[in-house]
Amino acid sequence: MDSKRPSESSVETRYLLMPHQANPHGNAFGGVIMAWIDMVASMAAQRHCGREVVTLSVDSLIFKKPIYVGDHVVLKSSVNYVGNTSMEVGVKVIKEDPYSHEQIITTTSYLTFVSLDINKRPAVVIPISPETEEEKRRYKNAKLRVNIRKEILKKIE
Ligand SMILES: CC(C)(COP(=O)(O)OP(=O)(O)OC[C@H]1O[C@@H](n2cnc3c(N)ncnc32)[C@H](O)[C@@H]1OP(=O)(O)O)[C@@H](O)C(=O)NCCC(=O)NCCS
């Protein structure tokens, strides 16, 4: 296999926000959502490269809308872009009303993972082949973000 489609490694999971996962006002505790994001993103990265992965960076994390105790929390992750040994994964967090099933996007995040070989050294990752218009848009935008991050690194180091 020379490449994989994003849909071959994408992950979707769902939680119910419980009281111990909220702050004193009943909103989701950000750290809980961040842990869920890291987990669902790492699974997509693992599924893409078929190896152990580590989180290199959380490049962007935006809490756009609150999540409350009792909401269903749906997390969707997919590999947007692949470098040589790294992968950018996008995560969308959606809250769903448990009764009406109304869905609202609450959080979006981009993370970078590095694939590791058995010696824990970065390993080359199989390329990604976006197929749908949405996958192609995500790939194009992720490539732009990766290049911008490289430019910033060059300027500040
Ligand atoms: C991830 C890790 C293995 C990378 O090691 P490294 O020596 O920097 O490896 P490399 O220099 O070969 O870089 C590997 C990839 O990461 C990218 N990278 C490394 N540092 C980066 C930075 N500061 N910003 C952006 N990208 C970076 C490189 O561009 C390369 O990507 P590419 O191969 O797709 O071009 C190492 O930093 C590490 O072990 N970090 C700790 C991970 C961890 O514990 N995470 C938390 C728990 S999972």
Tab-separated table of N, CA and C and ligand atoms in Angstrom:
chain	number	residue	atom	x	y	z
A	1	MET	N	0.854	-1.200	0.000
A	1	MET	CA	0.000	0.000	0.000
A	1	MET	C	0.894	1.257	0.000
A	2	ASP	N	0.716	2.179	-1.009
A	2	ASP	CA	1.616	3.352	-1.094
A	2	ASP	C	1.128	4.537	-0.308
A	3	SER	N	-0.160	4.584	-0.026
A	3	SER	CA	-0.714	5.711	0.721
A	3	SER	C	-2.031	5.270	1.358
A	4	LYS	N	-2.522	6.120	2.268
A	4	LYS	CA	-3.811	5.814	2.903
A	4	LYS	C	-4.711	7.021	2.794
A	5	ARG	N	-6.006	6.782	2.727
A	5	ARG	CA	-6.982	7.871	2.721
A	5	ARG	C	-7.265	8.292	4.164
A	6	PRO	N	-7.615	9.568	4.417
A	6	PRO	CA	-7.932	9.985	5.785
A	6	PRO	C	-9.060	9.149	6.402
A	7	SER	N	-10.007	8.722	5.581
A	7	SER	CA	-11.145	7.962	6.117
A	7	SER	C	-10.730	6.584	6.640
A	8	GLU	N	-9.556	6.105	6.212
A	8	GLU	CA	-9.099	4.781	6.678
A	8	GLU	C	-8.584	4.808	8.117
A	9	SER	N	-8.249	6.017	8.606
A	9	SER	CA	-7.706	6.094	9.974
A	9	SER	C	-8.536	6.979	10.888
A	10	SER	N	-9.593	7.609	10.349
A	10	SER	CA	-10.360	8.559	11.177
A	10	SER	C	-11.027	7.826	12.343
A	11	VAL	N	-11.236	8.571	13.434
A	11	VAL	CA	-11.783	7.979	14.665
A	11	VAL	C	-12.945	8.841	15.141
A	12	GLU	N	-13.989	8.192	15.617
A	12	GLU	CA	-15.102	8.921	16.236
A	12	GLU	C	-15.461	8.218	17.527
A	13	THR	N	-15.618	9.013	18.597
A	13	THR	CA	-16.025	8.417	19.867
A	13	THR	C	-16.970	9.369	20.594
A	14	ARG	N	-17.538	8.899	21.678
A	14	ARG	CA	-18.577	9.676	22.354
A	14	ARG	C	-18.487	9.451	23.858
A	15	TYR	N	-18.646	10.532	24.614
A	15	TYR	CA	-18.684	10.450	26.079
A	15	TYR	C	-19.923	11.184	26.582
A	16	LEU	N	-20.254	10.899	27.844
A	16	LEU	CA	-21.297	11.664	28.541
A	16	LEU	C	-20.567	12.494	29.582
A	17	LEU	N	-20.752	13.827	29.579
A	17	LEU	CA	-20.011	14.661	30.541
A	17	LEU	C	-20.617	14.492	31.937
A	18	MET	N	-19.798	13.980	32.855
A	18	MET	CA	-20.230	13.674	34.221
A	18	MET	C	-19.845	14.818	35.167
A	19	PRO	N	-20.501	14.914	36.344
A	19	PRO	CA	-20.211	16.028	37.265
A	19	PRO	C	-18.735	16.144	37.654
A	20	HIS	N	-18.036	15.003	37.820
A	20	HIS	CA	-16.637	15.113	38.239
A	20	HIS	C	-15.719	15.618	37.120
A	21	GLN	N	-16.279	15.794	35.910
A	21	GLN	CA	-15.473	16.288	34.785
A	21	GLN	C	-15.768	17.767	34.496
A	22	ALA	N	-16.482	18.398	35.451
A	22	ALA	CA	-16.892	19.796	35.243
A	22	ALA	C	-16.272	20.691	36.302
A	23	ASN	N	-16.298	22.015	36.040
A	23	ASN	CA	-15.862	22.977	37.053
A	23	ASN	C	-17.055	23.274	37.978
A	24	PRO	N	-16.880	24.105	39.006
A	24	PRO	CA	-17.984	24.319	39.955
A	24	PRO	C	-19.231	24.947	39.329
A	25	HIS	N	-19.115	25.483	38.108
A	25	HIS	CA	-20.285	26.104	37.455
A	25	HIS	C	-21.013	25.150	36.515
A	26	GLY	N	-20.519	23.913	36.416
A	26	GLY	CA	-21.204	22.922	35.572
A	26	GLY	C	-20.693	22.861	34.148
A	27	ASN	N	-19.698	23.734	33.828
A	27	ASN	CA	-19.075	23.665	32.488
A	27	ASN	C	-18.012	22.568	32.488
A	28	ALA	N	-17.812	21.972	31.331
A	28	ALA	CA	-16.735	20.973	31.209
A	28	ALA	C	-15.410	21.578	31.647
A	29	PHE	N	-14.624	20.815	32.399
A	29	PHE	CA	-13.270	21.229	32.749
A	29	PHE	C	-12.401	21.084	31.496
A	30	GLY	N	-11.718	22.174	31.116
A	30	GLY	CA	-10.951	22.182	29.860
A	30	GLY	C	-9.946	21.047	29.759
A	31	GLY	N	-9.302	20.718	30.893
A	31	GLY	CA	-8.269	19.679	30.876
A	31	GLY	C	-8.830	18.318	30.496
A	32	VAL	N	-10.083	18.058	30.854
A	32	VAL	CA	-10.716	16.773	30.494
A	32	VAL	C	-10.915	16.717	28.982
A	33	ILE	N	-11.411	17.813	28.433
A	33	ILE	CA	-11.643	17.846	26.980
A	33	ILE	C	-10.305	17.721	26.244
A	34	MET	N	-9.266	18.375	26.802
A	34	MET	CA	-7.944	18.306	26.168
A	34	MET	C	-7.406	16.878	26.165
A	35	ALA	N	-7.621	16.158	27.265
A	35	ALA	CA	-7.152	14.763	27.323
A	35	ALA	C	-7.903	13.910	26.294
A	36	TRP	N	-9.212	14.128	26.174
A	36	TRP	CA	-9.997	13.364	25.195
A	36	TRP	C	-9.503	13.661	23.777
A	37	ILE	N	-9.200	14.962	23.523
A	37	ILE	CA	-8.720	15.372	22.192
A	37	ILE	C	-7.397	14.663	21.882
A	38	ASP	N	-6.489	14.678	22.850
A	38	ASP	CA	-5.167	14.059	22.644
A	38	ASP	C	-5.334	12.562	22.347
A	39	MET	N	-6.253	11.933	23.081
A	39	MET	CA	-6.447	10.485	22.921
A	39	MET	C	-7.032	10.138	21.545
A	40	VAL	N	-8.085	10.865	21.168
A	40	VAL	CA	-8.759	10.530	19.904
A	40	VAL	C	-7.853	10.878	18.714
A	41	ALA	N	-7.038	11.944	18.879
A	41	ALA	CA	-6.113	12.329	17.801
A	41	ALA	C	-4.985	11.307	17.678
A	42	SER	N	-4.468	10.852	18.829
A	42	SER	CA	-3.353	9.896	18.770
A	42	SER	C	-3.806	8.578	18.138
A	43	MET	N	-5.069	8.212	18.360
A	43	MET	CA	-5.562	6.956	17.766
A	43	MET	C	-5.625	7.061	16.238
A	44	ALA	N	-6.033	8.241	15.724
A	44	ALA	CA	-6.064	8.418	14.264
A	44	ALA	C	-4.639	8.348	13.712
A	45	ALA	N	-3.695	8.994	14.420
A	45	ALA	CA	-2.292	8.976	13.963
A	45	ALA	C	-1.742	7.547	13.970
A	46	GLN	N	-2.023	6.809	15.047
A	46	GLN	CA	-1.574	5.401	15.143
A	46	GLN	C	-2.141	4.568	14.001
A	47	ARG	N	-3.449	4.779	13.758
A	47	ARG	CA	-4.109	3.994	12.716
A	47	ARG	C	-3.538	4.326	11.331
A	48	HIS	N	-3.121	5.597	11.161
A	48	HIS	CA	-2.550	5.966	9.857
A	48	HIS	C	-1.187	5.311	9.652
A	49	CYS	N	-0.297	5.462	10.653
A	49	CYS	CA	1.095	5.022	10.405
A	49	CYS	C	1.338	3.581	10.850
A	50	GLY	N	0.446	3.028	11.650
A	50	GLY	CA	0.618	1.637	12.077
A	50	GLY	C	1.778	1.458	13.036
A	51	ARG	N	2.116	2.512	13.766
A	51	ARG	CA	3.229	2.449	14.720
A	51	ARG	C	2.860	3.213	15.982
A	52	GLU	N	3.801	3.142	16.945
A	52	GLU	CA	3.679	3.974	18.146
A	52	GLU	C	3.809	5.441	17.723
A	53	VAL	N	3.031	6.302	18.364
A	53	VAL	CA	3.159	7.737	18.087
A	53	VAL	C	3.286	8.493	19.405
A	54	VAL	N	3.912	9.685	19.317
A	54	VAL	CA	3.922	10.586	20.480
A	54	VAL	C	3.396	11.945	20.035
A	55	THR	N	2.783	12.633	20.978
A	55	THR	CA	2.305	13.989	20.700
A	55	THR	C	3.520	14.906	20.684
A	56	LEU	N	3.758	15.559	19.566
A	56	LEU	CA	4.837	16.554	19.509
A	56	LEU	C	4.304	17.898	19.985
A	57	SER	N	3.124	18.283	19.490
A	57	SER	CA	2.602	19.605	19.846
A	57	SER	C	1.090	19.664	19.689
A	58	VAL	N	0.503	20.516	20.516
A	58	VAL	CA	-0.889	20.923	20.307
A	58	VAL	C	-0.763	22.298	19.678
A	59	ASP	N	-1.078	22.388	18.391
A	59	ASP	CA	-0.780	23.611	17.647
A	59	ASP	C	-1.875	24.647	17.778
A	60	SER	N	-3.083	24.177	18.008
A	60	SER	CA	-4.204	25.111	18.152
A	60	SER	C	-5.316	24.404	18.910
A	61	LEU	N	-5.954	25.156	19.796
A	61	LEU	CA	-7.068	24.585	20.576
A	61	LEU	C	-8.008	25.728	20.899
A	62	ILE	N	-9.197	25.664	20.364
A	62	ILE	CA	-10.140	26.762	20.574
A	62	ILE	C	-11.439	26.220	21.171
A	63	PHE	N	-11.769	26.729	22.358
A	63	PHE	CA	-13.049	26.391	22.995
A	63	PHE	C	-14.054	27.451	22.548
A	64	LYS	N	-14.864	27.107	21.545
A	64	LYS	CA	-15.773	28.108	20.979
A	64	LYS	C	-17.078	28.211	21.764
A	65	LYS	N	-17.550	27.081	22.269
A	65	LYS	CA	-18.839	27.036	22.982
A	65	LYS	C	-18.691	26.143	24.205
A	66	PRO	N	-19.445	26.429	25.271
A	66	PRO	CA	-19.334	25.587	26.467
A	66	PRO	C	-20.036	24.239	26.314
A	67	ILE	N	-19.546	23.274	27.098
A	67	ILE	CA	-20.192	21.959	27.204
A	67	ILE	C	-20.635	21.843	28.656
A	68	TYR	N	-21.826	21.316	28.896
A	68	TYR	CA	-22.343	21.222	30.262
A	68	TYR	C	-22.529	19.764	30.696
A	69	VAL	N	-22.572	19.582	32.011
A	69	VAL	CA	-22.824	18.247	32.576
A	69	VAL	C	-24.109	17.691	31.950
A	70	GLY	N	-24.049	16.444	31.505
A	70	GLY	CA	-25.218	15.793	30.901
A	70	GLY	C	-25.203	15.820	29.386
A	71	ASP	N	-24.348	16.715	28.807
A	71	ASP	CA	-24.261	16.730	27.333
A	71	ASP	C	-23.550	15.468	26.840
A	72	HIS	N	-23.950	15.000	25.686
A	72	HIS	CA	-23.165	13.984	24.985
A	72	HIS	C	-22.036	14.724	24.270
A	73	VAL	N	-20.836	14.163	24.311
A	73	VAL	CA	-19.684	14.830	23.700
A	73	VAL	C	-19.121	13.893	22.628
A	74	VAL	N	-19.229	14.341	21.380
A	74	VAL	CA	-18.773	13.518	20.250
A	74	VAL	C	-17.429	14.079	19.776
A	75	LEU	N	-16.441	13.219	19.655
A	75	LEU	CA	-15.123	13.672	19.179
A	75	LEU	C	-14.795	12.970	17.870
A	76	LYS	N	-14.369	13.777	16.875
A	76	LYS	CA	-14.007	13.208	15.569
A	76	LYS	C	-12.592	13.648	15.227
A	77	SER	N	-11.755	12.686	14.856
A	77	SER	CA	-10.382	13.052	14.504
A	77	SER	C	-10.020	12.434	13.163
A	78	SER	N	-9.181	13.160	12.414
A	78	SER	CA	-8.648	12.574	11.178
A	78	SER	C	-7.304	13.200	10.856
A	79	VAL	N	-6.494	12.419	10.170
A	79	VAL	CA	-5.165	12.896	9.756
A	79	VAL	C	-5.379	13.832	8.572
A	80	ASN	N	-4.897	15.080	8.743
A	80	ASN	CA	-5.072	16.083	7.679
A	80	ASN	C	-3.914	16.086	6.702
A	81	TYR	N	-2.718	15.862	7.270
A	81	TYR	CA	-1.507	16.085	6.469
A	81	TYR	C	-0.377	15.246	7.052
A	82	VAL	N	0.517	14.794	6.172
A	82	VAL	CA	1.651	13.981	6.610
A	82	VAL	C	2.939	14.610	6.082
A	83	GLY	N	3.928	14.740	6.986
A	83	GLY	CA	5.240	15.215	6.547
A	83	GLY	C	6.109	14.012	6.242
A	84	ASN	N	7.322	14.007	6.811
A	84	ASN	CA	8.187	12.843	6.618
A	84	ASN	C	7.937	11.826	7.738
A	85	THR	N	8.075	12.315	9.003
A	85	THR	CA	7.820	11.430	10.156
A	85	THR	C	6.680	11.953	11.029
A	86	SER	N	6.141	13.113	10.648
A	86	SER	CA	5.092	13.726	11.478
A	86	SER	C	3.754	13.746	10.748
A	87	MET	N	2.688	13.893	11.540
A	87	MET	CA	1.331	13.931	10.996
A	87	MET	C	0.556	15.030	11.700
A	88	GLU	N	-0.174	15.850	10.947
A	88	GLU	CA	-1.087	16.792	11.592
A	88	GLU	C	-2.470	16.161	11.635
A	89	VAL	N	-3.046	16.154	12.846
A	89	VAL	CA	-4.376	15.574	13.049
A	89	VAL	C	-5.327	16.690	13.491
A	90	GLY	N	-6.493	16.719	12.895
A	90	GLY	CA	-7.529	17.683	13.278
A	90	GLY	C	-8.580	16.995	14.123
A	91	VAL	N	-9.055	17.707	15.153
A	91	VAL	CA	-10.109	17.151	16.015
A	91	VAL	C	-11.250	18.161	16.117
A	92	LYS	N	-12.456	17.639	15.970
A	92	LYS	CA	-13.656	18.444	16.140
A	92	LYS	C	-14.415	17.858	17.324
A	93	VAL	N	-14.797	18.720	18.271
A	93	VAL	CA	-15.588	18.266	19.417
A	93	VAL	C	-16.989	18.857	19.256
A	94	ILE	N	-17.971	17.996	19.362
A	94	ILE	CA	-19.360	18.400	19.140
A	94	ILE	C	-20.161	18.047	20.378
A	95	LYS	N	-20.963	18.995	20.889
A	95	LYS	CA	-21.872	18.599	21.971
A	95	LYS	C	-23.217	18.274	21.352
A	96	GLU	N	-23.827	17.224	21.905
A	96	GLU	CA	-25.114	16.791	21.363
A	96	GLU	C	-26.128	16.756	22.490
A	97	ASP	N	-27.265	17.403	22.255
A	97	ASP	CA	-28.338	17.336	23.240
A	97	ASP	C	-28.831	15.884	23.304
A	98	PRO	N	-28.842	15.284	24.521
A	98	PRO	CA	-29.177	13.850	24.588
A	98	PRO	C	-30.606	13.538	24.151
A	99	TYR	N	-31.504	14.531	24.145
A	99	TYR	CA	-32.920	14.254	23.827
A	99	TYR	C	-33.280	14.685	22.397
A	100	SER	N	-32.859	15.931	22.021
A	100	SER	CA	-33.224	16.410	20.676
A	100	SER	C	-32.186	15.997	19.630
A	101	HIS	N	-30.997	15.607	20.099
A	101	HIS	CA	-29.871	15.237	19.231
A	101	HIS	C	-29.295	16.439	18.475
A	102	GLU	N	-29.685	17.655	18.898
A	102	GLU	CA	-29.119	18.848	18.248
A	102	GLU	C	-27.612	18.872	18.504
A	103	GLN	N	-26.842	19.185	17.456
A	103	GLN	CA	-25.379	19.168	17.584
A	103	GLN	C	-24.801	20.559	17.387
A	104	ILE	N	-23.817	20.888	18.229
A	104	ILE	CA	-23.121	22.174	18.107
A	104	ILE	C	-21.618	21.901	18.222
A	105	ILE	N	-20.844	22.468	17.289
A	105	ILE	CA	-19.377	22.327	17.390
A	105	ILE	C	-18.897	23.216	18.532
A	106	THR	N	-18.194	22.611	19.490
A	106	THR	CA	-17.755	23.384	20.666
A	106	THR	C	-16.266	23.680	20.648
A	107	THR	N	-15.477	22.768	20.103
A	107	THR	CA	-14.025	22.884	20.220
A	107	THR	C	-13.370	22.348	18.955
A	108	THR	N	-12.315	23.035	18.511
A	108	THR	CA	-11.528	22.494	17.393
A	108	THR	C	-10.056	22.524	17.794
A	109	SER	N	-9.324	21.560	17.293
A	109	SER	CA	-7.913	21.491	17.670
A	109	SER	C	-7.095	20.850	16.551
A	110	TYR	N	-5.843	21.296	16.448
A	110	TYR	CA	-4.876	20.668	15.542
A	110	TYR	C	-3.685	20.232	16.370
A	111	LEU	N	-3.268	18.992	16.174
A	111	LEU	CA	-2.129	18.457	16.925
A	111	LEU	C	-1.150	17.803	15.949
A	112	THR	N	0.128	17.768	16.367
A	112	THR	CA	1.132	17.083	15.548
A	112	THR	C	1.680	15.888	16.318
A	113	PHE	N	1.720	14.754	15.637
A	113	PHE	CA	2.262	13.514	16.213
A	113	PHE	C	3.464	13.073	15.396
A	114	VAL	N	4.405	12.416	16.082
A	114	VAL	CA	5.555	11.832	15.383
A	114	VAL	C	5.483	10.315	15.554
A	115	SER	N	5.705	9.626	14.446
A	115	SER	CA	5.701	8.167	14.435
A	115	SER	C	7.073	7.675	14.903
A	116	LEU	N	7.082	6.629	15.719
A	116	LEU	CA	8.357	6.122	16.256
A	116	LEU	C	8.592	4.670	15.841
A	117	ASP	N	9.877	4.354	15.604
A	117	ASP	CA	10.227	2.955	15.326
A	117	ASP	C	10.481	2.219	16.652
A	118	ILE	N	10.936	0.992	16.572
A	118	ILE	CA	11.076	0.206	17.808
A	118	ILE	C	12.182	0.745	18.712
A	119	ASN	N	13.064	1.576	18.136
A	119	ASN	CA	14.123	2.198	18.956
A	119	ASN	C	13.713	3.575	19.468
A	120	LYS	N	12.413	3.904	19.288
A	120	LYS	CA	11.859	5.191	19.738
A	120	LYS	C	12.441	6.362	18.950
A	121	ARG	N	12.876	6.090	17.717
A	121	ARG	CA	13.357	7.166	16.854
A	121	ARG	C	12.292	7.462	15.806
A	122	PRO	N	12.216	8.737	15.330
A	122	PRO	CA	11.199	9.072	14.326
A	122	PRO	C	11.270	8.156	13.105
A	123	ALA	N	10.116	7.686	12.681
A	123	ALA	CA	10.031	6.742	11.558
A	123	ALA	C	9.204	7.367	10.434
A	124	VAL	N	9.611	7.074	9.199
A	124	VAL	CA	8.908	7.635	8.033
A	124	VAL	C	7.463	7.124	7.997
A	125	VAL	N	6.567	8.066	7.672
A	125	VAL	CA	5.127	7.768	7.681
A	125	VAL	C	4.636	7.594	6.243
A	126	ILE	N	3.722	6.675	6.061
A	126	ILE	CA	3.098	6.458	4.753
A	126	ILE	C	2.354	7.750	4.331
A	127	PRO	N	2.428	8.147	3.054
A	127	PRO	CA	1.740	9.375	2.614
A	127	PRO	C	0.222	9.278	2.788
A	128	ILE	N	-0.410	10.444	2.754
A	128	ILE	CA	-1.880	10.477	2.862
A	128	ILE	C	-2.434	10.913	1.500
A	129	SER	N	-3.553	10.314	1.120
A	129	SER	CA	-4.150	10.680	-0.171
A	129	SER	C	-5.582	11.148	0.038
A	130	PRO	N	-5.755	12.462	0.212
A	130	PRO	CA	-7.109	12.975	0.385
A	130	PRO	C	-7.935	12.741	-0.872
A	131	GLU	N	-9.203	12.336	-0.681
A	131	GLU	CA	-10.039	12.011	-1.844
A	131	GLU	C	-11.213	12.972	-2.014
A	132	THR	N	-11.939	13.222	-0.918
A	132	THR	CA	-13.126	14.070	-1.037
A	132	THR	C	-12.701	15.537	-1.061
A	133	GLU	N	-13.640	16.412	-1.458
A	133	GLU	CA	-13.345	17.853	-1.482
A	133	GLU	C	-12.969	18.344	-0.085
A	134	GLU	N	-13.684	17.829	0.943
A	134	GLU	CA	-13.419	18.210	2.333
A	134	GLU	C	-12.002	17.777	2.751
A	135	GLU	N	-11.641	16.562	2.390
A	135	GLU	CA	-10.296	16.059	2.737
A	135	GLU	C	-9.214	16.863	2.022
A	136	LYS	N	-9.495	17.243	0.782
A	136	LYS	CA	-8.516	18.029	0.019
A	136	LYS	C	-8.360	19.418	0.634
A	137	ARG	N	-9.484	20.006	1.078
A	137	ARG	CA	-9.441	21.333	1.719
A	137	ARG	C	-8.631	21.247	3.012
A	138	ARG	N	-8.895	20.194	3.805
A	138	ARG	CA	-8.159	20.037	5.074
A	138	ARG	C	-6.657	19.860	4.814
A	139	TYR	N	-6.335	19.076	3.788
A	139	TYR	CA	-4.915	18.830	3.447
A	139	TYR	C	-4.229	20.142	3.083
A	140	LYS	N	-4.896	20.919	2.217
A	140	LYS	CA	-4.324	22.198	1.748
A	140	LYS	C	-4.107	23.140	2.927
A	141	ASN	N	-5.108	23.254	3.796
A	141	ASN	CA	-4.989	24.163	4.944
A	141	ASN	C	-3.926	23.681	5.927
A	142	ALA	N	-3.845	22.363	6.132
A	142	ALA	CA	-2.854	21.816	7.067
A	142	ALA	C	-1.441	22.072	6.540
A	143	LYS	N	-1.252	21.913	5.232
A	143	LYS	CA	0.065	22.145	4.636
A	143	LYS	C	0.490	23.596	4.860
A	144	LEU	N	-0.483	24.487	4.704
A	144	LEU	CA	-0.239	25.916	4.937
A	144	LEU	C	0.190	26.147	6.391
A	145	ARG	N	-0.527	25.511	7.322
A	145	ARG	CA	-0.196	25.677	8.757
A	145	ARG	C	1.200	25.128	9.059
A	146	VAL	N	1.517	23.950	8.484
A	146	VAL	CA	2.831	23.337	8.726
A	146	VAL	C	3.928	24.282	8.229
A	147	ASN	N	3.738	24.847	7.031
A	147	ASN	CA	4.751	25.750	6.475
A	147	ASN	C	4.872	27.028	7.304
A	148	ILE	N	3.732	27.548	7.769
A	148	ILE	CA	3.762	28.762	8.601
A	148	ILE	C	4.514	28.473	9.906
A	149	ARG	N	4.256	27.289	10.501
A	149	ARG	CA	4.946	26.941	11.757
A	149	ARG	C	6.464	26.853	11.530
A	150	LYS	N	6.857	26.303	10.374
A	150	LYS	CA	8.299	26.202	10.060
A	150	LYS	C	8.914	27.595	9.932
A	151	GLU	N	8.188	28.497	9.253
A	151	GLU	CA	8.673	29.875	9.071
A	151	GLU	C	8.844	30.564	10.422
A	152	ILE	N	7.862	30.371	11.310
A	152	ILE	CA	7.927	31.004	12.635
A	152	ILE	C	9.142	30.474	13.389
A	153	LEU	N	9.337	29.128	13.324
A	153	LEU	CA	10.481	28.523	14.027
A	153	LEU	C	11.799	29.124	13.553
A	154	LYS	N	11.908	29.299	12.206
A	154	LYS	CA	13.144	29.850	11.635
A	154	LYS	C	13.386	31.251	12.163
A	155	LYS	N	12.295	32.025	12.300
A	155	LYS	CA	12.433	33.427	12.701
A	155	LYS	C	12.771	33.587	14.175
A	156	ILE	N	12.272	32.670	15.008
A	156	ILE	CA	12.482	32.879	16.457
A	156	ILE	C	13.661	32.084	17.016
A	157	GLU	N	14.231	31.138	16.263
A	157	GLU	CA	15.339	30.334	16.820
A	157	GLU	C	16.681	31.010	16.592
B	1	LIG	C1	8.705	13.746	19.083
B	1	LIG	C2	10.196	13.477	19.181
B	1	LIG	C3	10.454	11.968	19.100
B	1	LIG	C4	10.855	14.166	17.986
B	1	LIG	O1	12.242	14.026	18.143
B	1	LIG	P1	13.255	14.942	17.287
B	1	LIG	O2	14.611	14.563	17.681
B	1	LIG	O3	12.837	16.369	17.368
B	1	LIG	O4	13.008	14.388	15.839
B	1	LIG	P2	13.216	15.094	14.457
B	1	LIG	O5	14.111	16.286	14.548
B	1	LIG	O6	13.608	13.979	13.511
B	1	LIG	O7	11.746	15.615	14.061
B	1	LIG	C5	10.695	14.705	13.853
B	1	LIG	C6	9.550	15.456	13.214
B	1	LIG	O8	9.050	16.400	14.143
B	1	LIG	C7	9.097	17.716	13.573
B	1	LIG	N1	9.493	18.637	14.633
B	1	LIG	C8	10.423	18.441	15.577
B	1	LIG	N2	10.491	19.529	16.375
B	1	LIG	C9	9.568	20.402	15.907
B	1	LIG	C10	9.149	21.698	16.304
B	1	LIG	N3	9.708	22.321	17.349
B	1	LIG	N4	8.157	22.297	15.621
B	1	LIG	C11	7.587	21.683	14.563
B	1	LIG	N5	7.945	20.458	14.133
B	1	LIG	C12	8.934	19.835	14.789
B	1	LIG	C13	10.166	17.655	12.501
B	1	LIG	O9	9.941	18.643	11.511
B	1	LIG	C14	9.950	16.251	11.979
B	1	LIG	O10	8.842	16.228	11.116
B	1	LIG	P3	8.968	15.641	9.613
B	1	LIG	O11	9.812	14.406	9.696
B	1	LIG	O12	7.562	15.314	9.221
B	1	LIG	O13	9.591	16.712	8.782
B	1	LIG	C15	10.795	14.039	20.511
B	1	LIG	O14	10.705	15.455	20.465
B	1	LIG	C16	10.078	13.513	21.747
B	1	LIG	O15	10.284	12.373	22.142
B	1	LIG	N6	9.237	14.361	22.367
B	1	LIG	C17	8.483	13.946	23.531
B	1	LIG	C18	7.122	13.378	23.100
B	1	LIG	C19	6.222	13.150	24.279
B	1	LIG	O16	6.652	12.663	25.311
B	1	LIG	N7	4.949	13.538	24.117
B	1	LIG	C20	4.001	13.547	25.191
B	1	LIG	C21	3.409	12.225	25.495
B	1	LIG	S1	2.898	11.280	24.109
